[in-house]
Each structure stands twice: as structure tokens, then as C-alpha cells.
Amino acid sequence: MADDASPKPLSPLDVVDSTVSHSARIWNYWLGGKDNYDVDRRVGDEILAYVPELVRSARADRHFLTRAVHYLAAEAGVRQFLDIGTGLPTVDNTHEVAQRVAPESRIVYVDNDPLVLTHAHALLTSTAEGATAYIDADVRDPEAIVRAAAGTLDFDRPVAITMLGILNFVLDDDQARDIVHRLLDSVPAGSHLVVSHPTTEVDGEAMTGAVDYWNSQGTAPMRLRTRDELARLFDRVTLVEPGVVSCSRWRPREDAELGRIVDVTHFCGVGVKP
């Protein structure tokens, strides 16, 4: 007879700490989502006291993802996407944008946050022609990511590696570049690298204060990088125009999603592996 007192496996929600703020949930709050807790809203509001424009920046970063994935699928002909640091799902996730252009596109999402894992079912949708998968892995272990993603992606064919708002949690410059290099080593020529990152290029003093406050909250520490430091992350690829720029200025559409285009505190770039 089974022992009724035996421990039951923990669900991802059982290990979510709702007493400590988390970047994905704060980002979700700034984007108008509902997958956040009181602590996330409190810390998010405290950070906005330093840099009120961060809501605009969060939205610009999201719009950049949409434009970059559309460019990769519609113009560069990419049909495989490795989205590292997925975060909580919202509108126009990578698979939705790519598969609208090319239904046969295959997408693998990567994150290691329990709350994101509970929402994976929202990402695990796909056209019949394509595929969408989710893996639980850490950005600091690129080889494990590639091994797991190989169940869905063909690494003999070009892959777009998207890393939005994730490398800022890798504090050491050399380690961040090494992670990028190891990922690029796993993909063939014609693959692309997409990065966005908070910077000191806009509202640098206020952003530094906001990050210092964030790092004092007991959450995963993060850092800012300059434009030149971001450019070095692309040293193994050829940047496509317009290079490393504010997210709001990377190939903005004529309808200008955010209204008048102004520089935001997140910079970005897209490069192709020669």
C-alpha cells in the first residue's frame, strides 16, 4: 500500500518566492501585465521614481523584439529561433511573430524562472507546420541549452539567438562575451545574434541609482553597459544597420509605435554570423 504521507513533488508555483521582487515580474508589471506580486509593484514603482521613462523603455524593448523577429523571418529568411531569457509571455511572443511570417518556423524558449515555467503552456503553441518548445536552463550554461534545444532545432541550419534583457545579469564582461561566443560556436554561418541591454547611454546617473536600488533588494544583481561594451558582444558577427542603437531607433516602423521617437535606456543590436 502506498504511503499517503510520502512527500508530493513540488509544482513550480510552490517554489516561487512572492516576498522577493523578480525582474521578469517587474517587467511584466511595467508592460501592464497581471503576472506579478505586491513586492514587484512596490519595487517597480521605486525604480520608476529614479527613471520614470523605464515604462517607455520596456515597451520600446518589446517593440524591438517584434521588429527584429519580423526582419529575421521576412527579410533574412531565418526559420529557427533560440529565445534565451524568455520572461513572462505577453503579446507578440517570438513564435507568434515568426510564424505569422513563416508558419514552418521553429522556436525554443529558454528560461530558468519557476513562474515563467508555470506559464510555459502559453508559449507551447505552434502552427501545424512549425514547432515551439520550452526548456528550463541557465544562460551561463550554453552547452546545456544547445543540447536541449537540439531536440527541436537543427543546428546545421541558421538559428537566430535572441538575448533580450538577459546579459545584464551576467556581471563580468569577459563571461558575458564568452557565453555569446560559445552560443555562436554552435550555429552555422547565416545565423543571427539579437541583444538588448540596459545602458548608461541615456539618463546614466538616474539609471545607475535605479540599478543600485535594484541590487539592494536581494534579487539577482544586474549591471549597465555602455554602447562600446555592448558593441563588443557583437565582435564575432557583422552588425546589420543601424548597428548598436537605442531600442526605439532600430528600424522603427512608420507608424512609430511609441509616438515621437526618443532615445530610451535600453540599447540593442542585430548581427549576422559570417
PDB file of C-alpha atoms in Angstrom:
ATOM      1  CA  MET A   1       0.000   0.000   0.000  1.00  0.00           C
ATOM      2  CA  ALA A   2       1.308   3.425  -0.890  1.00  0.00           C
ATOM      3  CA  ASP A   3       2.345   5.627   1.988  1.00  0.00           C
ATOM      4  CA  ASP A   4      -0.161   8.514   1.988  1.00  0.00           C
ATOM      5  CA  ALA A   5       2.329  10.563   3.988  1.00  0.00           C
ATOM      6  CA  SER A   6       5.005  10.409   1.312  1.00  0.00           C
ATOM      7  CA  PRO A   7       6.017  13.830   0.017  1.00  0.00           C
ATOM      8  CA  LYS A   8       4.438  15.019  -3.211  1.00  0.00           C
ATOM      9  CA  PRO A   9       6.514  16.624  -5.944  1.00  0.00           C
ATOM     10  CA  LEU A  10       6.636  20.390  -5.764  1.00  0.00           C
ATOM     11  CA  SER A  11       4.935  22.324  -8.528  1.00  0.00           C
ATOM     12  CA  PRO A  12       6.768  25.355  -9.948  1.00  0.00           C
ATOM     13  CA  LEU A  13       4.362  27.650  -8.067  1.00  0.00           C
ATOM     14  CA  ASP A  14       5.424  26.035  -4.780  1.00  0.00           C
ATOM     15  CA  VAL A  15       8.958  27.369  -5.234  1.00  0.00           C
ATOM     16  CA  VAL A  16       8.007  30.889  -6.372  1.00  0.00           C
ATOM     17  CA  ASP A  17       9.070  33.367  -3.701  1.00  0.00           C
ATOM     18  CA  SER A  18       6.403  36.077  -3.638  1.00  0.00           C
ATOM     19  CA  THR A  19       8.248  38.014  -0.911  1.00  0.00           C
ATOM     20  CA  VAL A  20      11.232  38.958  -3.086  1.00  0.00           C
ATOM     21  CA  SER A  21      10.910  41.007  -6.258  1.00  0.00           C
ATOM     22  CA  HIS A  22      11.863  39.448  -9.566  1.00  0.00           C
ATOM     23  CA  SER A  23      12.937  41.107 -12.804  1.00  0.00           C
ATOM     24  CA  ALA A  24      10.535  39.184 -15.051  1.00  0.00           C
ATOM     25  CA  ARG A  25       7.576  40.075 -12.851  1.00  0.00           C
ATOM     26  CA  ILE A  26       8.595  43.748 -12.582  1.00  0.00           C
ATOM     27  CA  TRP A  27       8.967  43.851 -16.358  1.00  0.00           C
ATOM     28  CA  ASN A  28       5.519  42.269 -16.655  1.00  0.00           C
ATOM     29  CA  TYR A  29       4.129  44.977 -14.343  1.00  0.00           C
ATOM     30  CA  TRP A  30       5.658  47.768 -16.421  1.00  0.00           C
ATOM     31  CA  LEU A  31       4.182  46.237 -19.566  1.00  0.00           C
ATOM     32  CA  GLY A  32       0.718  46.259 -17.993  1.00  0.00           C
ATOM     33  CA  GLY A  33       0.573  42.533 -17.244  1.00  0.00           C
ATOM     34  CA  LYS A  34      -1.014  40.772 -14.273  1.00  0.00           C
ATOM     35  CA  ASP A  35       1.643  38.143 -13.502  1.00  0.00           C
ATOM     36  CA  ASN A  36       3.280  39.999 -10.619  1.00  0.00           C
ATOM     37  CA  TYR A  37       3.027  40.404  -6.861  1.00  0.00           C
ATOM     38  CA  ASP A  38       2.767  43.351  -4.470  1.00  0.00           C
ATOM     39  CA  VAL A  39       6.526  43.273  -3.896  1.00  0.00           C
ATOM     40  CA  ASP A  40       7.160  43.537  -7.633  1.00  0.00           C
ATOM     41  CA  ARG A  41       4.844  46.512  -7.979  1.00  0.00           C
ATOM     42  CA  ARG A  42       6.418  48.222  -4.973  1.00  0.00           C
ATOM     43  CA  VAL A  43       9.971  47.749  -6.224  1.00  0.00           C
ATOM     44  CA  GLY A  44       8.883  48.597  -9.768  1.00  0.00           C
ATOM     45  CA  ASP A  45       7.406  51.886  -8.563  1.00  0.00           C
ATOM     46  CA  GLU A  46      10.540  52.646  -6.537  1.00  0.00           C
ATOM     47  CA  ILE A  47      12.680  52.109  -9.629  1.00  0.00           C
ATOM     48  CA  LEU A  48      10.353  54.325 -11.682  1.00  0.00           C
ATOM     49  CA  ALA A  49      10.940  57.061  -9.102  1.00  0.00           C
ATOM     50  CA  TYR A  50      14.555  57.068 -10.296  1.00  0.00           C
ATOM     51  CA  VAL A  51      13.774  56.700 -14.018  1.00  0.00           C
ATOM     52  CA  PRO A  52      10.111  57.341 -14.894  1.00  0.00           C
ATOM     53  CA  GLU A  53      10.926  56.687 -18.555  1.00  0.00           C
ATOM     54  CA  LEU A  54      11.556  52.992 -17.863  1.00  0.00           C
ATOM     55  CA  VAL A  55       7.978  52.118 -18.812  1.00  0.00           C
ATOM     56  CA  ARG A  56       8.604  53.657 -22.230  1.00  0.00           C
ATOM     57  CA  SER A  57      11.906  51.775 -22.384  1.00  0.00           C
ATOM     58  CA  ALA A  58      10.249  48.438 -21.524  1.00  0.00           C
ATOM     59  CA  ARG A  59       7.722  48.937 -24.293  1.00  0.00           C
ATOM     60  CA  ALA A  60      10.409  50.011 -26.756  1.00  0.00           C
ATOM     61  CA  ASP A  61      12.374  46.857 -25.946  1.00  0.00           C
ATOM     62  CA  ARG A  62       9.279  44.752 -26.617  1.00  0.00           C
ATOM     63  CA  HIS A  63       8.580  46.527 -29.909  1.00  0.00           C
ATOM     64  CA  PHE A  64      12.223  45.978 -30.882  1.00  0.00           C
ATOM     65  CA  LEU A  65      11.759  42.232 -30.388  1.00  0.00           C
ATOM     66  CA  THR A  66       8.740  42.293 -32.687  1.00  0.00           C
ATOM     67  CA  ARG A  67      10.553  44.232 -35.408  1.00  0.00           C
ATOM     68  CA  ALA A  68      13.753  42.195 -35.133  1.00  0.00           C
ATOM     69  CA  VAL A  69      11.976  38.820 -35.348  1.00  0.00           C
ATOM     70  CA  HIS A  70       9.879  40.070 -38.272  1.00  0.00           C
ATOM     71  CA  TYR A  71      13.056  41.225 -40.037  1.00  0.00           C
ATOM     72  CA  LEU A  72      14.762  37.884 -39.417  1.00  0.00           C
ATOM     73  CA  ALA A  73      11.823  35.852 -40.693  1.00  0.00           C
ATOM     74  CA  ALA A  74      10.682  38.100 -43.551  1.00  0.00           C
ATOM     75  CA  GLU A  75      13.966  39.531 -44.856  1.00  0.00           C
ATOM     76  CA  ALA A  76      16.798  37.325 -43.580  1.00  0.00           C
ATOM     77  CA  GLY A  77      14.906  34.068 -44.169  1.00  0.00           C
ATOM     78  CA  VAL A  78      15.553  32.667 -40.691  1.00  0.00           C
ATOM     79  CA  ARG A  79      13.278  29.804 -39.709  1.00  0.00           C
ATOM     80  CA  GLN A  80      14.766  28.814 -36.340  1.00  0.00           C
ATOM     81  CA  PHE A  81      14.839  30.899 -33.164  1.00  0.00           C
ATOM     82  CA  LEU A  82      16.525  30.288 -29.811  1.00  0.00           C
ATOM     83  CA  ASP A  83      14.991  32.796 -27.377  1.00  0.00           C
ATOM     84  CA  ILE A  84      17.143  32.890 -24.223  1.00  0.00           C
ATOM     85  CA  GLY A  85      15.751  34.737 -21.224  1.00  0.00           C
ATOM     86  CA  THR A  86      12.164  34.442 -22.356  1.00  0.00           C
ATOM     87  CA  GLY A  87      10.468  36.125 -19.423  1.00  0.00           C
ATOM     88  CA  LEU A  88       6.734  36.056 -18.910  1.00  0.00           C
ATOM     89  CA  PRO A  89       4.597  35.770 -22.034  1.00  0.00           C
ATOM     90  CA  THR A  90       2.843  38.832 -23.380  1.00  0.00           C
ATOM     91  CA  VAL A  91       1.571  39.903 -26.788  1.00  0.00           C
ATOM     92  CA  ASP A  92       3.649  39.145 -29.889  1.00  0.00           C
ATOM     93  CA  ASN A  93       5.919  36.497 -28.442  1.00  0.00           C
ATOM     94  CA  THR A  94       8.740  35.309 -30.707  1.00  0.00           C
ATOM     95  CA  HIS A  95       6.859  32.286 -32.068  1.00  0.00           C
ATOM     96  CA  GLU A  96       3.786  34.365 -32.886  1.00  0.00           C
ATOM     97  CA  VAL A  97       5.740  36.944 -34.879  1.00  0.00           C
ATOM     98  CA  ALA A  98       7.909  34.395 -36.685  1.00  0.00           C
ATOM     99  CA  GLN A  99       5.084  32.007 -37.540  1.00  0.00           C
ATOM    100  CA  ARG A 100       2.897  34.803 -38.871  1.00  0.00           C
ATOM    101  CA  VAL A 101       5.610  35.349 -41.477  1.00  0.00           C
ATOM    102  CA  ALA A 102       6.666  31.719 -41.921  1.00  0.00           C
ATOM    103  CA  PRO A 103       4.348  29.101 -40.355  1.00  0.00           C
ATOM    104  CA  GLU A 104       7.108  26.485 -40.557  1.00  0.00           C
ATOM    105  CA  SER A 105       9.325  28.414 -38.100  1.00  0.00           C
ATOM    106  CA  ARG A 106      10.674  26.503 -35.095  1.00  0.00           C
ATOM    107  CA  ILE A 107      11.195  28.263 -31.776  1.00  0.00           C
ATOM    108  CA  VAL A 108      12.780  27.201 -28.494  1.00  0.00           C
ATOM    109  CA  TYR A 109      12.274  29.366 -25.416  1.00  0.00           C
ATOM    110  CA  VAL A 110      14.832  29.237 -22.588  1.00  0.00           C
ATOM    111  CA  ASP A 111      14.407  30.471 -19.016  1.00  0.00           C
ATOM    112  CA  ASN A 112      15.114  29.184 -15.523  1.00  0.00           C
ATOM    113  CA  ASP A 113      12.466  31.015 -13.530  1.00  0.00           C
ATOM    114  CA  PRO A 114       9.749  28.897 -11.854  1.00  0.00           C
ATOM    115  CA  LEU A 115       6.994  31.428 -12.539  1.00  0.00           C
ATOM    116  CA  VAL A 116       7.902  31.532 -16.211  1.00  0.00           C
ATOM    117  CA  LEU A 117       7.789  27.727 -16.196  1.00  0.00           C
ATOM    118  CA  THR A 118       4.209  27.785 -14.943  1.00  0.00           C
ATOM    119  CA  HIS A 119       3.275  29.907 -17.942  1.00  0.00           C
ATOM    120  CA  ALA A 120       5.135  27.754 -20.457  1.00  0.00           C
ATOM    121  CA  HIS A 121       1.855  26.314 -21.680  1.00  0.00           C
ATOM    122  CA  ALA A 122       1.064  29.745 -23.111  1.00  0.00           C
ATOM    123  CA  LEU A 123       4.263  29.552 -25.154  1.00  0.00           C
ATOM    124  CA  LEU A 124       3.948  25.915 -26.156  1.00  0.00           C
ATOM    125  CA  THR A 125       1.668  26.647 -29.051  1.00  0.00           C
ATOM    126  CA  SER A 126       2.590  26.384 -32.671  1.00  0.00           C
ATOM    127  CA  THR A 127       1.328  26.178 -36.182  1.00  0.00           C
ATOM    128  CA  ALA A 128       0.973  22.655 -37.508  1.00  0.00           C
ATOM    129  CA  GLU A 129       3.867  23.298 -39.879  1.00  0.00           C
ATOM    130  CA  GLY A 130       6.299  24.571 -37.240  1.00  0.00           C
ATOM    131  CA  ALA A 131       7.256  23.803 -33.638  1.00  0.00           C
ATOM    132  CA  THR A 132       7.524  25.599 -30.319  1.00  0.00           C
ATOM    133  CA  ALA A 133       9.266  24.239 -27.221  1.00  0.00           C
ATOM    134  CA  TYR A 134      10.372  25.447 -23.804  1.00  0.00           C
ATOM    135  CA  ILE A 135      13.448  24.370 -21.864  1.00  0.00           C
ATOM    136  CA  ASP A 136      14.455  25.141 -18.298  1.00  0.00           C
ATOM    137  CA  ALA A 137      18.123  26.152 -18.421  1.00  0.00           C
ATOM    138  CA  ASP A 138      20.545  28.863 -17.315  1.00  0.00           C
ATOM    139  CA  VAL A 139      22.200  31.323 -19.689  1.00  0.00           C
ATOM    140  CA  ARG A 140      25.540  30.560 -18.026  1.00  0.00           C
ATOM    141  CA  ASP A 141      25.477  27.011 -19.425  1.00  0.00           C
ATOM    142  CA  PRO A 142      25.300  27.475 -23.218  1.00  0.00           C
ATOM    143  CA  GLU A 143      26.204  23.873 -23.969  1.00  0.00           C
ATOM    144  CA  ALA A 144      23.259  22.575 -21.919  1.00  0.00           C
ATOM    145  CA  ILE A 145      20.966  24.999 -23.746  1.00  0.00           C
ATOM    146  CA  VAL A 146      22.167  23.810 -27.141  1.00  0.00           C
ATOM    147  CA  ARG A 147      21.904  20.123 -26.195  1.00  0.00           C
ATOM    148  CA  ALA A 148      18.315  20.551 -25.053  1.00  0.00           C
ATOM    149  CA  ALA A 149      17.331  22.809 -27.955  1.00  0.00           C
ATOM    150  CA  ALA A 150      18.704  20.296 -30.456  1.00  0.00           C
ATOM    151  CA  GLY A 151      15.565  18.260 -29.873  1.00  0.00           C
ATOM    152  CA  THR A 152      13.644  20.958 -31.753  1.00  0.00           C
ATOM    153  CA  LEU A 153      16.211  22.937 -33.748  1.00  0.00           C
ATOM    154  CA  ASP A 154      18.626  21.790 -36.452  1.00  0.00           C
ATOM    155  CA  PHE A 155      21.971  23.352 -35.569  1.00  0.00           C
ATOM    156  CA  ASP A 156      23.307  22.614 -39.043  1.00  0.00           C
ATOM    157  CA  ARG A 157      20.954  25.324 -40.317  1.00  0.00           C
ATOM    158  CA  PRO A 158      20.923  29.037 -39.365  1.00  0.00           C
ATOM    159  CA  VAL A 159      19.484  29.925 -35.967  1.00  0.00           C
ATOM    160  CA  ALA A 160      18.592  33.354 -34.578  1.00  0.00           C
ATOM    161  CA  ILE A 161      19.799  33.628 -30.975  1.00  0.00           C
ATOM    162  CA  THR A 162      17.781  36.286 -29.153  1.00  0.00           C
ATOM    163  CA  MET A 163      19.007  37.547 -25.778  1.00  0.00           C
ATOM    164  CA  LEU A 164      16.834  40.426 -24.643  1.00  0.00           C
ATOM    165  CA  GLY A 165      17.463  41.769 -21.160  1.00  0.00           C
ATOM    166  CA  ILE A 166      19.417  38.729 -20.011  1.00  0.00           C
ATOM    167  CA  LEU A 167      23.129  39.512 -20.359  1.00  0.00           C
ATOM    168  CA  ASN A 168      22.765  42.399 -17.899  1.00  0.00           C
ATOM    169  CA  PHE A 169      22.527  39.663 -15.237  1.00  0.00           C
ATOM    170  CA  VAL A 170      25.966  38.399 -16.225  1.00  0.00           C
ATOM    171  CA  LEU A 171      28.112  40.898 -14.363  1.00  0.00           C
ATOM    172  CA  ASP A 172      31.538  40.089 -15.775  1.00  0.00           C
ATOM    173  CA  ASP A 173      32.269  41.401 -19.271  1.00  0.00           C
ATOM    174  CA  ASP A 174      34.526  38.501 -20.207  1.00  0.00           C
ATOM    175  CA  GLN A 175      31.963  35.949 -19.044  1.00  0.00           C
ATOM    176  CA  ALA A 176      29.188  37.668 -20.995  1.00  0.00           C
ATOM    177  CA  ARG A 177      31.278  37.668 -24.177  1.00  0.00           C
ATOM    178  CA  ASP A 178      32.301  34.037 -23.579  1.00  0.00           C
ATOM    179  CA  ILE A 179      28.633  32.996 -23.308  1.00  0.00           C
ATOM    180  CA  VAL A 180      27.855  34.740 -26.591  1.00  0.00           C
ATOM    181  CA  HIS A 181      30.905  33.192 -28.279  1.00  0.00           C
ATOM    182  CA  ARG A 182      30.018  29.662 -27.128  1.00  0.00           C
ATOM    183  CA  LEU A 183      26.482  30.046 -28.418  1.00  0.00           C
ATOM    184  CA  LEU A 184      27.719  31.372 -31.750  1.00  0.00           C
ATOM    185  CA  ASP A 185      30.188  28.476 -31.993  1.00  0.00           C
ATOM    186  CA  SER A 186      27.184  26.129 -32.004  1.00  0.00           C
ATOM    187  CA  VAL A 187      25.458  27.678 -35.025  1.00  0.00           C
ATOM    188  CA  PRO A 188      26.475  27.934 -38.705  1.00  0.00           C
ATOM    189  CA  ALA A 189      27.119  30.939 -40.925  1.00  0.00           C
ATOM    190  CA  GLY A 190      23.967  32.883 -41.634  1.00  0.00           C
ATOM    191  CA  SER A 191      22.843  32.646 -38.018  1.00  0.00           C
ATOM    192  CA  HIS A 192      21.983  35.849 -36.188  1.00  0.00           C
ATOM    193  CA  LEU A 193      22.535  37.338 -32.735  1.00  0.00           C
ATOM    194  CA  VAL A 194      19.952  39.707 -31.223  1.00  0.00           C
ATOM    195  CA  VAL A 195      20.754  41.508 -27.951  1.00  0.00           C
ATOM    196  CA  SER A 196      19.088  44.227 -25.912  1.00  0.00           C
ATOM    197  CA  HIS A 197      20.557  45.593 -22.685  1.00  0.00           C
ATOM    198  CA  PRO A 198      20.029  48.488 -20.240  1.00  0.00           C
ATOM    199  CA  THR A 199      22.733  51.109 -20.641  1.00  0.00           C
ATOM    200  CA  THR A 200      24.321  54.224 -19.233  1.00  0.00           C
ATOM    201  CA  GLU A 201      23.863  55.995 -22.568  1.00  0.00           C
ATOM    202  CA  VAL A 202      20.532  57.620 -21.605  1.00  0.00           C
ATOM    203  CA  ASP A 203      19.793  59.045 -18.130  1.00  0.00           C
ATOM    204  CA  GLY A 204      23.032  57.437 -16.961  1.00  0.00           C
ATOM    205  CA  GLU A 205      23.085  58.882 -13.434  1.00  0.00           C
ATOM    206  CA  ALA A 206      19.425  58.041 -12.787  1.00  0.00           C
ATOM    207  CA  MET A 207      19.846  54.559 -14.258  1.00  0.00           C
ATOM    208  CA  THR A 208      22.862  53.933 -12.026  1.00  0.00           C
ATOM    209  CA  GLY A 209      20.780  54.918  -8.998  1.00  0.00           C
ATOM    210  CA  ALA A 210      17.948  52.644 -10.121  1.00  0.00           C
ATOM    211  CA  VAL A 211      20.278  49.673 -10.574  1.00  0.00           C
ATOM    212  CA  ASP A 212      21.914  50.308  -7.188  1.00  0.00           C
ATOM    213  CA  TYR A 213      18.453  50.238  -5.623  1.00  0.00           C
ATOM    214  CA  TRP A 214      17.553  47.060  -7.548  1.00  0.00           C
ATOM    215  CA  ASN A 215      20.743  45.346  -6.384  1.00  0.00           C
ATOM    216  CA  SER A 216      19.941  46.243  -2.761  1.00  0.00           C
ATOM    217  CA  GLN A 217      16.662  44.293  -2.830  1.00  0.00           C
ATOM    218  CA  GLY A 218      18.189  40.814  -2.577  1.00  0.00           C
ATOM    219  CA  THR A 219      17.254  39.887  -6.118  1.00  0.00           C
ATOM    220  CA  ALA A 220      19.558  38.708  -8.913  1.00  0.00           C
ATOM    221  CA  PRO A 221      22.103  41.525  -9.318  1.00  0.00           C
ATOM    222  CA  MET A 222      22.413  43.264 -12.653  1.00  0.00           C
ATOM    223  CA  ARG A 223      24.593  45.884 -14.312  1.00  0.00           C
ATOM    224  CA  LEU A 224      24.511  48.517 -17.017  1.00  0.00           C
ATOM    225  CA  ARG A 225      26.833  48.630 -20.020  1.00  0.00           C
ATOM    226  CA  THR A 226      27.947  51.405 -22.343  1.00  0.00           C
ATOM    227  CA  ARG A 227      27.398  51.374 -26.084  1.00  0.00           C
ATOM    228  CA  ASP A 228      31.033  50.340 -26.613  1.00  0.00           C
ATOM    229  CA  GLU A 229      30.704  47.495 -24.103  1.00  0.00           C
ATOM    230  CA  LEU A 230      27.583  46.296 -25.886  1.00  0.00           C
ATOM    231  CA  ALA A 231      29.282  46.533 -29.268  1.00  0.00           C
ATOM    232  CA  ARG A 232      31.974  44.133 -28.031  1.00  0.00           C
ATOM    233  CA  LEU A 233      29.279  41.471 -27.537  1.00  0.00           C
ATOM    234  CA  PHE A 234      28.923  41.511 -31.329  1.00  0.00           C
ATOM    235  CA  ASP A 235      32.624  41.015 -32.084  1.00  0.00           C
ATOM    236  CA  ARG A 236      32.017  37.627 -33.781  1.00  0.00           C
ATOM    237  CA  VAL A 237      29.196  38.843 -36.044  1.00  0.00           C
ATOM    238  CA  THR A 238      28.591  41.572 -38.603  1.00  0.00           C
ATOM    239  CA  LEU A 239      26.153  44.172 -37.312  1.00  0.00           C
ATOM    240  CA  VAL A 240      23.235  44.958 -39.584  1.00  0.00           C
ATOM    241  CA  GLU A 241      22.121  48.558 -39.934  1.00  0.00           C
ATOM    242  CA  PRO A 242      21.687  50.680 -37.894  1.00  0.00           C
ATOM    243  CA  GLY A 243      24.169  48.952 -35.539  1.00  0.00           C
ATOM    244  CA  VAL A 244      24.009  49.320 -31.755  1.00  0.00           C
ATOM    245  CA  VAL A 245      21.343  51.926 -31.031  1.00  0.00           C
ATOM    246  CA  SER A 246      18.526  52.768 -28.657  1.00  0.00           C
ATOM    247  CA  CYS A 247      15.760  50.153 -28.986  1.00  0.00           C
ATOM    248  CA  SER A 248      13.383  52.852 -30.204  1.00  0.00           C
ATOM    249  CA  ARG A 249      15.694  53.623 -33.141  1.00  0.00           C
ATOM    250  CA  TRP A 250      16.264  50.106 -34.502  1.00  0.00           C
ATOM    251  CA  ARG A 251      14.387  50.200 -37.814  1.00  0.00           C
ATOM    252  CA  PRO A 252      11.273  51.909 -36.408  1.00  0.00           C
ATOM    253  CA  ARG A 253       8.112  51.472 -38.424  1.00  0.00           C
ATOM    254  CA  GLU A 254       6.416  54.452 -39.984  1.00  0.00           C
ATOM    255  CA  ASP A 255       3.548  54.227 -37.506  1.00  0.00           C
ATOM    256  CA  ALA A 256       6.112  54.805 -34.687  1.00  0.00           C
ATOM    257  CA  GLU A 257       4.584  52.531 -32.020  1.00  0.00           C
ATOM    258  CA  LEU A 258       5.640  54.837 -29.206  1.00  0.00           C
ATOM    259  CA  GLY A 259       4.692  58.094 -30.868  1.00  0.00           C
ATOM    260  CA  ARG A 260       7.560  60.541 -31.265  1.00  0.00           C
ATOM    261  CA  ILE A 261      10.792  58.545 -31.331  1.00  0.00           C
ATOM    262  CA  VAL A 262      13.121  59.364 -28.453  1.00  0.00           C
ATOM    263  CA  ASP A 263      16.138  57.538 -27.081  1.00  0.00           C
ATOM    264  CA  VAL A 264      15.330  55.025 -24.351  1.00  0.00           C
ATOM    265  CA  THR A 265      17.503  53.455 -21.683  1.00  0.00           C
ATOM    266  CA  HIS A 266      17.743  50.076 -23.443  1.00  0.00           C
ATOM    267  CA  PHE A 267      20.084  49.701 -26.415  1.00  0.00           C
ATOM    268  CA  CYS A 268      20.125  46.844 -28.896  1.00  0.00           C
ATOM    269  CA  GLY A 269      21.662  45.352 -31.994  1.00  0.00           C
ATOM    270  CA  VAL A 270      21.320  42.547 -34.531  1.00  0.00           C
ATOM    271  CA  GLY A 271      24.294  40.817 -36.134  1.00  0.00           C
ATOM    272  CA  VAL A 272      24.795  38.013 -38.626  1.00  0.00           C
ATOM    273  CA  LYS A 273      27.486  35.332 -38.343  1.00  0.00           C
ATOM    274  CA  PRO A 274      29.684  35.426 -41.482  1.00  0.00           C
TER     275      PRO A 274
END
